[in-house]
Structure formats: structure tokens, C-alpha cells
Coordinates of C-alpha atoms in Angstrom, one line a residue:
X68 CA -36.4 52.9 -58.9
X69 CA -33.0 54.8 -59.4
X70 CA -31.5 51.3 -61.4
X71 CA -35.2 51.4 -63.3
X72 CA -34.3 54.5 -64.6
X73 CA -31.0 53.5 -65.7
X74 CA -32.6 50.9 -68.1
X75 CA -35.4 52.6 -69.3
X76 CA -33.3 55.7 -70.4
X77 CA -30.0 53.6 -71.0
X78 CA -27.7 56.1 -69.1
X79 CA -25.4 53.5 -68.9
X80 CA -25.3 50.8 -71.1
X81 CA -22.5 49.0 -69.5
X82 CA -25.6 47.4 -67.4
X83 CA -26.9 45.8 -70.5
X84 CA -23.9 44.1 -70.6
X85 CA -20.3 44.1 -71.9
X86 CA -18.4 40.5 -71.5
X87 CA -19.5 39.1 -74.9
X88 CA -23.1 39.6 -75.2
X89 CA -25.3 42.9 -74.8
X90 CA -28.8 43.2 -74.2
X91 CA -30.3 45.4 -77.2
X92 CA -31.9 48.3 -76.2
X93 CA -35.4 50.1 -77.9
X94 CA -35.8 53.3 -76.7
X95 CA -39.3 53.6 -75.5
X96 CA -42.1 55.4 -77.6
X97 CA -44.6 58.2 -76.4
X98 CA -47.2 55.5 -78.1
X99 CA -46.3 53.2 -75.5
X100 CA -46.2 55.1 -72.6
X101 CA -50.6 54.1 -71.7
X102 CA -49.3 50.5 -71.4
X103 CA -47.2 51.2 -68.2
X104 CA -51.1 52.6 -66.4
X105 CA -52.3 49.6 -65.0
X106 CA -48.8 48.7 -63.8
X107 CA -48.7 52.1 -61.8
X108 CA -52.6 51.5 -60.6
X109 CA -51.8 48.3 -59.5
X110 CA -48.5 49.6 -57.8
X111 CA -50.1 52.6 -56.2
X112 CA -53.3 49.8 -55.1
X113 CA -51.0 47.9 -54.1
X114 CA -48.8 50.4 -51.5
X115 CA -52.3 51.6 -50.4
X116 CA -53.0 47.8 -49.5
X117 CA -49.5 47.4 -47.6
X118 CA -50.5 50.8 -45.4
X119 CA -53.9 50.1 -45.1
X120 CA -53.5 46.7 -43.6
X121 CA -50.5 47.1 -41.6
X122 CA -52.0 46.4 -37.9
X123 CA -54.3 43.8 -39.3
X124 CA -53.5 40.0 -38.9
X125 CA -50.5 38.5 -40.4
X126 CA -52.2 36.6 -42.5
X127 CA -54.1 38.7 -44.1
X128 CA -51.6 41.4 -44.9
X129 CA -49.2 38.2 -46.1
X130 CA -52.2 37.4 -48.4
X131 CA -52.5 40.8 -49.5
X132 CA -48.8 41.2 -50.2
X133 CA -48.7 37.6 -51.8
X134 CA -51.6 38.9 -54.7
X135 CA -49.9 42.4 -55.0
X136 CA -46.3 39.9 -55.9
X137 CA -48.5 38.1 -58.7
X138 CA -50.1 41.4 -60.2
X139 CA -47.1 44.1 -60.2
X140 CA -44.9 42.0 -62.3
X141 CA -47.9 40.7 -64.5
X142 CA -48.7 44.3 -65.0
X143 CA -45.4 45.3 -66.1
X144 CA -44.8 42.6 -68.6
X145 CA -47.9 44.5 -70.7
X146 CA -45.3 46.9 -71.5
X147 CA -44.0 44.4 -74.6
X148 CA -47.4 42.8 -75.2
X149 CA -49.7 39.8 -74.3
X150 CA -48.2 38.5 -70.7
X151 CA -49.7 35.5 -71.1
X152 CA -47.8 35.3 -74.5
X153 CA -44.8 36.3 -73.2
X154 CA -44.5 34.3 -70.2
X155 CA -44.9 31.5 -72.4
X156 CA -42.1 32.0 -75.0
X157 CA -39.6 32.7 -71.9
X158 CA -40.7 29.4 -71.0
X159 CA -40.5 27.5 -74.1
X160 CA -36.9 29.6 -75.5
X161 CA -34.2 27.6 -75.5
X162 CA -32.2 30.4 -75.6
X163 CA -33.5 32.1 -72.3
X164 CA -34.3 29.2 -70.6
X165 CA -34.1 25.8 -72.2
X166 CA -35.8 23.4 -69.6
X167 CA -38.8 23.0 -71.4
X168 CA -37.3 22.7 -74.8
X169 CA -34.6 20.2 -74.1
X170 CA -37.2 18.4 -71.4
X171 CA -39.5 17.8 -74.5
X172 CA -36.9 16.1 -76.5
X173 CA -35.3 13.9 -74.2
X174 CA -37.3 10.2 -74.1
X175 CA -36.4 8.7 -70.7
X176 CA -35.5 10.0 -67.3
X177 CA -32.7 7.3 -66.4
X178 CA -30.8 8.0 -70.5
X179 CA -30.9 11.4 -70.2
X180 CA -29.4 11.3 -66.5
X181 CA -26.8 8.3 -67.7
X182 CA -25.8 10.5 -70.8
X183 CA -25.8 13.8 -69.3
X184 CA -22.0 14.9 -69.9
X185 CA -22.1 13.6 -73.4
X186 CA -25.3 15.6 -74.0
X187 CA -23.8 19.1 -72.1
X188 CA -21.8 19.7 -75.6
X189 CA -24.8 18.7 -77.9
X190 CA -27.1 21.1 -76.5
X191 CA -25.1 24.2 -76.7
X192 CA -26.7 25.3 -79.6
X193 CA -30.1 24.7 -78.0
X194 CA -29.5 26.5 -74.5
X195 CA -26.2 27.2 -73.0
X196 CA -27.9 27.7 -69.6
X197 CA -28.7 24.0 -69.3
X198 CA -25.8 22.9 -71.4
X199 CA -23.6 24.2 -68.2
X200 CA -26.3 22.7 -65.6
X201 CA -27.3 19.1 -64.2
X202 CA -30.2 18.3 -66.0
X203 CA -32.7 18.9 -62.7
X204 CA -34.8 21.5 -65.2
X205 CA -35.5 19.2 -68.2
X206 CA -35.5 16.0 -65.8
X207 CA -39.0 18.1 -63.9
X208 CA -40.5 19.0 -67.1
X209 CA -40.0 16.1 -68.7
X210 CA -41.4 14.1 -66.0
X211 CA -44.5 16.8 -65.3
X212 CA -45.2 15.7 -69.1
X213 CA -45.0 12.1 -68.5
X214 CA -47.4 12.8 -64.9
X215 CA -50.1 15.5 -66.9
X216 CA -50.3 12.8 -69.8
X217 CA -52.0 10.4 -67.5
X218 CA -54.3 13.7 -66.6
X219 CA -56.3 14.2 -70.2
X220 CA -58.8 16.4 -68.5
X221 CA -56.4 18.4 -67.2
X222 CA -53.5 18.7 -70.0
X223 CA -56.1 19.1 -73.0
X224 CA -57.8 22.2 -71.7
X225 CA -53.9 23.6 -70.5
X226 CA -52.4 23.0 -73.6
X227 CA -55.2 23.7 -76.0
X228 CA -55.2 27.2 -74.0
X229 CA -51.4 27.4 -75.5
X230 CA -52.1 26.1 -79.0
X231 CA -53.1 30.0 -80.7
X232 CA -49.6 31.6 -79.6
X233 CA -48.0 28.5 -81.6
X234 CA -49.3 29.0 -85.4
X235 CA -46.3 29.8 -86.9
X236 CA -44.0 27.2 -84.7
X237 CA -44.4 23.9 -86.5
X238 CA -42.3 21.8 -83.7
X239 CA -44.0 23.5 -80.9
X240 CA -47.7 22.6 -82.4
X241 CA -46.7 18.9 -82.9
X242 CA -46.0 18.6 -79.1
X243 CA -49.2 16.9 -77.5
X244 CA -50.7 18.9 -74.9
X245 CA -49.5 17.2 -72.0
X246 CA -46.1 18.5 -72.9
X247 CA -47.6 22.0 -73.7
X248 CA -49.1 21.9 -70.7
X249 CA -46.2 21.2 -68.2
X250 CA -45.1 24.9 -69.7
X251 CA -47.8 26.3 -67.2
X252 CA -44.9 25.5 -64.8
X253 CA -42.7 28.3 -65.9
X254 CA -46.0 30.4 -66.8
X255 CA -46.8 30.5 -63.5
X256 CA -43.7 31.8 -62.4
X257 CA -45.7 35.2 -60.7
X258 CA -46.8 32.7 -58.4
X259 CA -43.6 31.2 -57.3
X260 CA -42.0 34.6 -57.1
X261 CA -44.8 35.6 -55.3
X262 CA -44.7 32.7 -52.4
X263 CA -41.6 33.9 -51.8
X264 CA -43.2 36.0 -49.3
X265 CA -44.3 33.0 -46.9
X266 CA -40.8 32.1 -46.0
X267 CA -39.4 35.4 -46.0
X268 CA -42.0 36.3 -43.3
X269 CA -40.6 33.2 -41.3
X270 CA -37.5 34.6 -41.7
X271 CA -37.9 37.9 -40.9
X272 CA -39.5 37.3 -37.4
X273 CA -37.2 34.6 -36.6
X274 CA -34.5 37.3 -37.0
X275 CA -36.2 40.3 -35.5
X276 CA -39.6 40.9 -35.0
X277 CA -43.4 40.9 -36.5
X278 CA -42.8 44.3 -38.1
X279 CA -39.3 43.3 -39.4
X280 CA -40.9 40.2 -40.9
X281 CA -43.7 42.6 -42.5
X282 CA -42.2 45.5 -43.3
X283 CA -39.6 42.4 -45.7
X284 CA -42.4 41.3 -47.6
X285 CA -44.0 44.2 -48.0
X286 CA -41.5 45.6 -50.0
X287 CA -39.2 42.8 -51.2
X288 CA -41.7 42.7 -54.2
X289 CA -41.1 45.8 -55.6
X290 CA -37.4 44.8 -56.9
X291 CA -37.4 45.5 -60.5
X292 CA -35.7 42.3 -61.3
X293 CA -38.1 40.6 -59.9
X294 CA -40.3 41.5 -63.1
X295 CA -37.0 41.5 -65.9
X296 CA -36.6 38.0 -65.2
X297 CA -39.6 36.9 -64.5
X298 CA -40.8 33.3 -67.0
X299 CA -36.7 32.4 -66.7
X300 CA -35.2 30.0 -64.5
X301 CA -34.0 32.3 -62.5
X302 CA -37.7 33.2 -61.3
X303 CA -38.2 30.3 -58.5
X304 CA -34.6 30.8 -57.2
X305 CA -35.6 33.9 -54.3
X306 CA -38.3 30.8 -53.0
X307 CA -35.8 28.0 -53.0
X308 CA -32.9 30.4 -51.4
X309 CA -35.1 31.5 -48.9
X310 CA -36.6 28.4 -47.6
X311 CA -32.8 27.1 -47.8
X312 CA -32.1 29.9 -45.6
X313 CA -34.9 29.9 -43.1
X314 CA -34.3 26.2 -41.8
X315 CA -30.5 27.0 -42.0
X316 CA -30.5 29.6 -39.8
X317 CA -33.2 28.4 -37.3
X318 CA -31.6 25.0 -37.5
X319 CA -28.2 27.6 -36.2
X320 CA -29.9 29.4 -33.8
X321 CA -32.3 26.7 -32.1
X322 CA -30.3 23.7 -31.4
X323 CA -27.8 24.4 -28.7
X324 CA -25.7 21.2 -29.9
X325 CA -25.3 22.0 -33.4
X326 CA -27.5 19.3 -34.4
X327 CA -31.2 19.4 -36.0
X328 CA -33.0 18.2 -39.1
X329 CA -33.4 21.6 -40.2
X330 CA -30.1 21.6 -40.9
X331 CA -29.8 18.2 -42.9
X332 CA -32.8 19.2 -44.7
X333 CA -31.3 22.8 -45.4
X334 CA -28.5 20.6 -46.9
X335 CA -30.7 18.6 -48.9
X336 CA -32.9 21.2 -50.3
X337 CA -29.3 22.5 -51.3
X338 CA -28.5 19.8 -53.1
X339 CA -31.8 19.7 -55.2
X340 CA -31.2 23.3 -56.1
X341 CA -27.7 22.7 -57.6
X342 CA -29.1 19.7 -59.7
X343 CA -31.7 22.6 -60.8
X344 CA -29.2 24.9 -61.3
X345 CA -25.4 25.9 -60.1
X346 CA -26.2 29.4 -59.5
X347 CA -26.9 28.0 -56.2
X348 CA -23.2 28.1 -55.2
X349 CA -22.8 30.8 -53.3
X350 CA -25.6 29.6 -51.0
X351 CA -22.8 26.8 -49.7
X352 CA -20.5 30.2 -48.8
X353 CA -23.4 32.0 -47.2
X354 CA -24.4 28.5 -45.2
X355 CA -20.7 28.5 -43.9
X356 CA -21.3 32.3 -42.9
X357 CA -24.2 31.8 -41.3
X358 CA -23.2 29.0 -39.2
X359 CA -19.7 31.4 -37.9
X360 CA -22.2 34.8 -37.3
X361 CA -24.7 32.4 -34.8
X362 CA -20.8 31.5 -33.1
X363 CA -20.6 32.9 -29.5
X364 CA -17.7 31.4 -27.3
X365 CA -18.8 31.7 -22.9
X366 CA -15.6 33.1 -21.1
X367 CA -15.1 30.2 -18.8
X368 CA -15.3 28.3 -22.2
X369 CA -12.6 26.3 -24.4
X370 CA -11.7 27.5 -27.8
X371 CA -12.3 23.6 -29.2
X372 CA -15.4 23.3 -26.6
X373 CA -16.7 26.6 -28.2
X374 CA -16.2 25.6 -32.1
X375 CA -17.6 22.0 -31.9
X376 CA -20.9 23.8 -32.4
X377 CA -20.6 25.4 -35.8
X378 CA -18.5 22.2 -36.7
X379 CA -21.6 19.7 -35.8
X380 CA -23.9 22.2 -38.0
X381 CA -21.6 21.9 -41.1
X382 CA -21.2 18.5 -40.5
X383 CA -24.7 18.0 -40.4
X384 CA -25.4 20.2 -43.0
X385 CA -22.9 18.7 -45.2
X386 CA -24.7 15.5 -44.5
X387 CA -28.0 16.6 -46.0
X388 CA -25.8 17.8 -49.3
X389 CA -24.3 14.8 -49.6
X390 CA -27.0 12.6 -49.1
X391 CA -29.2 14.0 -52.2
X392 CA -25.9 14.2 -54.4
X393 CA -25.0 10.1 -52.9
X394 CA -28.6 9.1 -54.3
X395 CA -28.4 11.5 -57.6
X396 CA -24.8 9.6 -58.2
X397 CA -26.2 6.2 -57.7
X398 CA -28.8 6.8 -60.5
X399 CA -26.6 9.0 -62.7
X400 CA -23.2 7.3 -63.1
X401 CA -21.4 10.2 -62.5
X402 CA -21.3 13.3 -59.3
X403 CA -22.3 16.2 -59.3
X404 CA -18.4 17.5 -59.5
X405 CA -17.7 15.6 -62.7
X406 CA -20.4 18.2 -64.1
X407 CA -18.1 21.0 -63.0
X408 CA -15.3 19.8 -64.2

């Protein structure tokens, strides 16, 4: 609420930015001020919900908490205008996301993964967030395309649905409405935020308790960023991370040995995260953190007998990584590190 303030009043604008690019800032009107109601309603409905339902079955209250994650956010956006509008031209900016956009200019899956460091420079201009990336975002929308253009009655009523917020873009209205339609992917970001919750409940009891688990996804929604950066890339990343996580640490904590598939597939889904996106770094720091917290050592026990453990679940782990990123340089021509170099 406190870092809410902060933005809305711009007490400091240092959080808009400062290393080369700065968020503008419009000072909110009194005009304006009726558009934040049905965010509050649905907030205060919302909290009511989370109290209401507290003792009732976990599934319920997840389902509850699950809606309340697709509204609040929803609800907010109506601040700046039409959320349906504006969920749509986060998707379809290059500039703040750039999957779709470069997605519906590339013309084959296998070019664009061959060519992929000679395109990084091209496509600057178009969105430095991808021109820095694998090409994981454009590859899925591009291929969504190619898989909703063999779906007519499904990708004509989608994209025809798009077609009014698109009068005055020319290359946008050309697109057929297959390709408009895979935009519903990044439109329907409230939903991927909000399934966050699933895992994050699996989590949470694995780690404590039913209430823990409950009391975590109860509130976990109500992070304002949650809503700023919601139709960006950055919107499925809380799912991913936290599914990542789940199997990672219950691969940790039930497998005596150190070995498990829910550690190789904790490295895998790794590995199809960073081709998404390398903001997914740190999770390879928080894996090796994980895996040295679950580390106990008996008394009667050797320091080597005691450490093969976490060594078999990086190993393991590592496996699953390097498995996806073995296959991805197969097809590719090129790893994964050349990227980051």
C-alpha cells in the first residue's frame, strides 16, 4: 500500500526510474478519482471472501482467491481506460513487450531459431526486451498463429473481437485473425497471474501447513505490481517461478538420496523459462540455495557422506537444464551461452 502511495503521489521519483529511462508521471485528476470504485468494491468483496471462507474447503477458498487474482488487477487497469484495450496494446507493443510483434513477422520457426544472433541487432529498434532474449516468446506466438489458423471457428470470432481497437493501425489490421488471435495469449495474462495461486498453495503447505499455504494465496494477490505489469512478459513469470520452485524444493526435501524427477523436471522447466526470457537467472542461484538450506549432516556422519546429497540434486538438476538447452542447441545451431555473450 505504502509503495502504492509512493507512485500515485510521486514522493519519490527515483522509483520511476533513473539509469537512462524514466517512467513519465501524470498526476492524477479529481475527475478520475470514480474510476478507482469498482477496484476498491471488488478489493473490499474480495477481503470479505478471503474472511468469510477461511475454514471452508481448500478448494473452494483457492477458487475464490483464484477469481479475486483475475478481477482486482482487471479492476485497476480501468483507472487508464478500456482493460480490454489496454491489455491488448501491452500485448501487441513492441516497445513493452515485443513477442507478439516480432512473432508476427518472423515466417518459419527453424529460420528464425537458425538466425537468431543475427536478428538480436535487427530488432532493437522493434523491442529491446526480445532483442536481449532467446526467441522462446515470438517462437510461442508465432507458432499459436500457425496452430489457431487451422482453428477458423475459433481465431475469426477472437480476432474479429480485436479488429475495432485497430482502426487507426494499418499493419495491425492486415494481420489475419489467426495472428490477432494468438494475442488473447498475453490478454489473458489475469488468468496466468491468477493460477499462480495453485502452486503457491502446494508450496506453502509443503513448507508449513494448511493455513501457511492459505493465508500465501490469500494475500499474495494484492501486490501492486502484480497489476503495473500486468499484459507484459513479465506477467506469467510468478507461475513459472513458482512451479520451478515447488518441484525443486519437494524434489530437495523428499528424496533421501538426492535423486527424483522432480528435480530433473525443475531443471527442465528452468531451461524453457530462460529460452522465454533471462530474467530467470537468478532462479539457477536460488536452486543452488535451496538445495544447501534442505542440507543437514548426522553426527556419526562424514563430511563427503553428508554433501553427496545436495551434490546428486544439482547434478540432477543440472541434468534437466541441460537436457532442454542439448535439444534447443541441436535445432538452433548455437547455445544458449552464445546468446549471453
Amino acid at each position: 500500500i505504502a509503495l502504492t502511495l509512493f507512485f500515485a503521489f510521486d514522493w519519490w521519483p527515483f522509483l520511476r526510474g533513473g539509469f537512462g529511462w524514466r517512467w513519465p508521471y501524470n498526476r492524477p485528476e479529481i475527475g478520475q478519482l470514480a474510476r478507482i470504485i469498482p477496484a476498491v468494491a471488488v478489493i473490499v468483496l474480495y477481503l470479505f471472501g478471503v474472511h468469510r471462507w477461511r475454514h471452508t474447503r481448500a478448494a473452494t477458498y483457492l477458487t475464490w482467491c483464484i477469481l479475486g487474482a483475475m478481477l482486482i488487477p482487471v479492476t485497476l487497469l480501468y483507472w487508464w481506460g478500456d482493460p480490454l484495450a489496454i491489455l491488448f496494446s501491452r500485448t501487441a507493443s513492441g516497445l513493452i513487450s515485443g513477442g507478439f510483434s516480432v512473432g508476427m513477422k518472423i515466417t518459419s520457426i527453424s529460420g528464425t531459431l537458425g538466425n537468431w544472433p543475427e536478428m538480436m541487432a535487427a530488432l532493437k529498434p522493434e523491442s529491446i526486451h526480445i532483442a536481449l532474449s532467446l526467441p522462446g516468446w515470438p517462437i510461442v506466438y508465432h507458432g499459436l498463429a500457425g496452430a489457431l489458423a487451422e482453428m477458423p471457428v475459433i481465431s475469426r470470432p477472437l480476432g474479429m473481437l480485436l479488429r475495432p481497437y485497430l482502426c487507426n493501425n494499418i499493419p495491425l489490421m492486415n494481420l489475419a485473425n489467426a495472428q490477432l488471435a494468438s494475442a488473447w495469449l498475453g490478454i489473458l495474462s489475469p488468468l496466468w497471474a491468477a493460477l499462480t495461486a495453485v502452486p503457491l498453495y502446494l508450496l506453502g503447505r509443503d513448507l508449513g501447513d494448511e493455513e501457511l499455504a492459505l493465508k500465501a494465496v490469500a494475500w499474495c494477490h494484492l501486490v501492486p505490481a502484480l497489476a503495473l505489469f500486468l499484459g507484459t512478459l513479465n506477467t506469467p513469470t510468478p507461475l513459472m517461478a513458482t512451479i520451478i520452485v515447488y518441484f525443486l524444493w519437494t524434489g530437495l526435501t523428499r528424496e533421501k538420496r538426492g535423486l527424483s524427477w522432480r528435480l530433473l523436471l525443475a531443471g527442465g522447466l528452468s531451461a524453457v523459462a530462460l529460452i522465454l526470457t533471462f530474467a530467470f537467472i537468478p532462479l539457477l542461484l536460488l536452486a543452488g540455495i535451496l538445495a544447501l538450506a534442505t542440507w543437514q549432516r548426522d553426527k556419526n556422519q562424514s563430511w563427503l557422506s553428508a554433501f553427496r546429497k545436495p551434490l546428486l540434486a544439482g547434478i540432477t538438476f543440472g541434468l534437466g537444464l541441460l537436457l532442454v538447452f542439448a535439444v534447443y542447441s541441436l535445432i538452433a545451431g548455437h547455445t544458449p551461452l552464445d546468446i549471453l555473450a
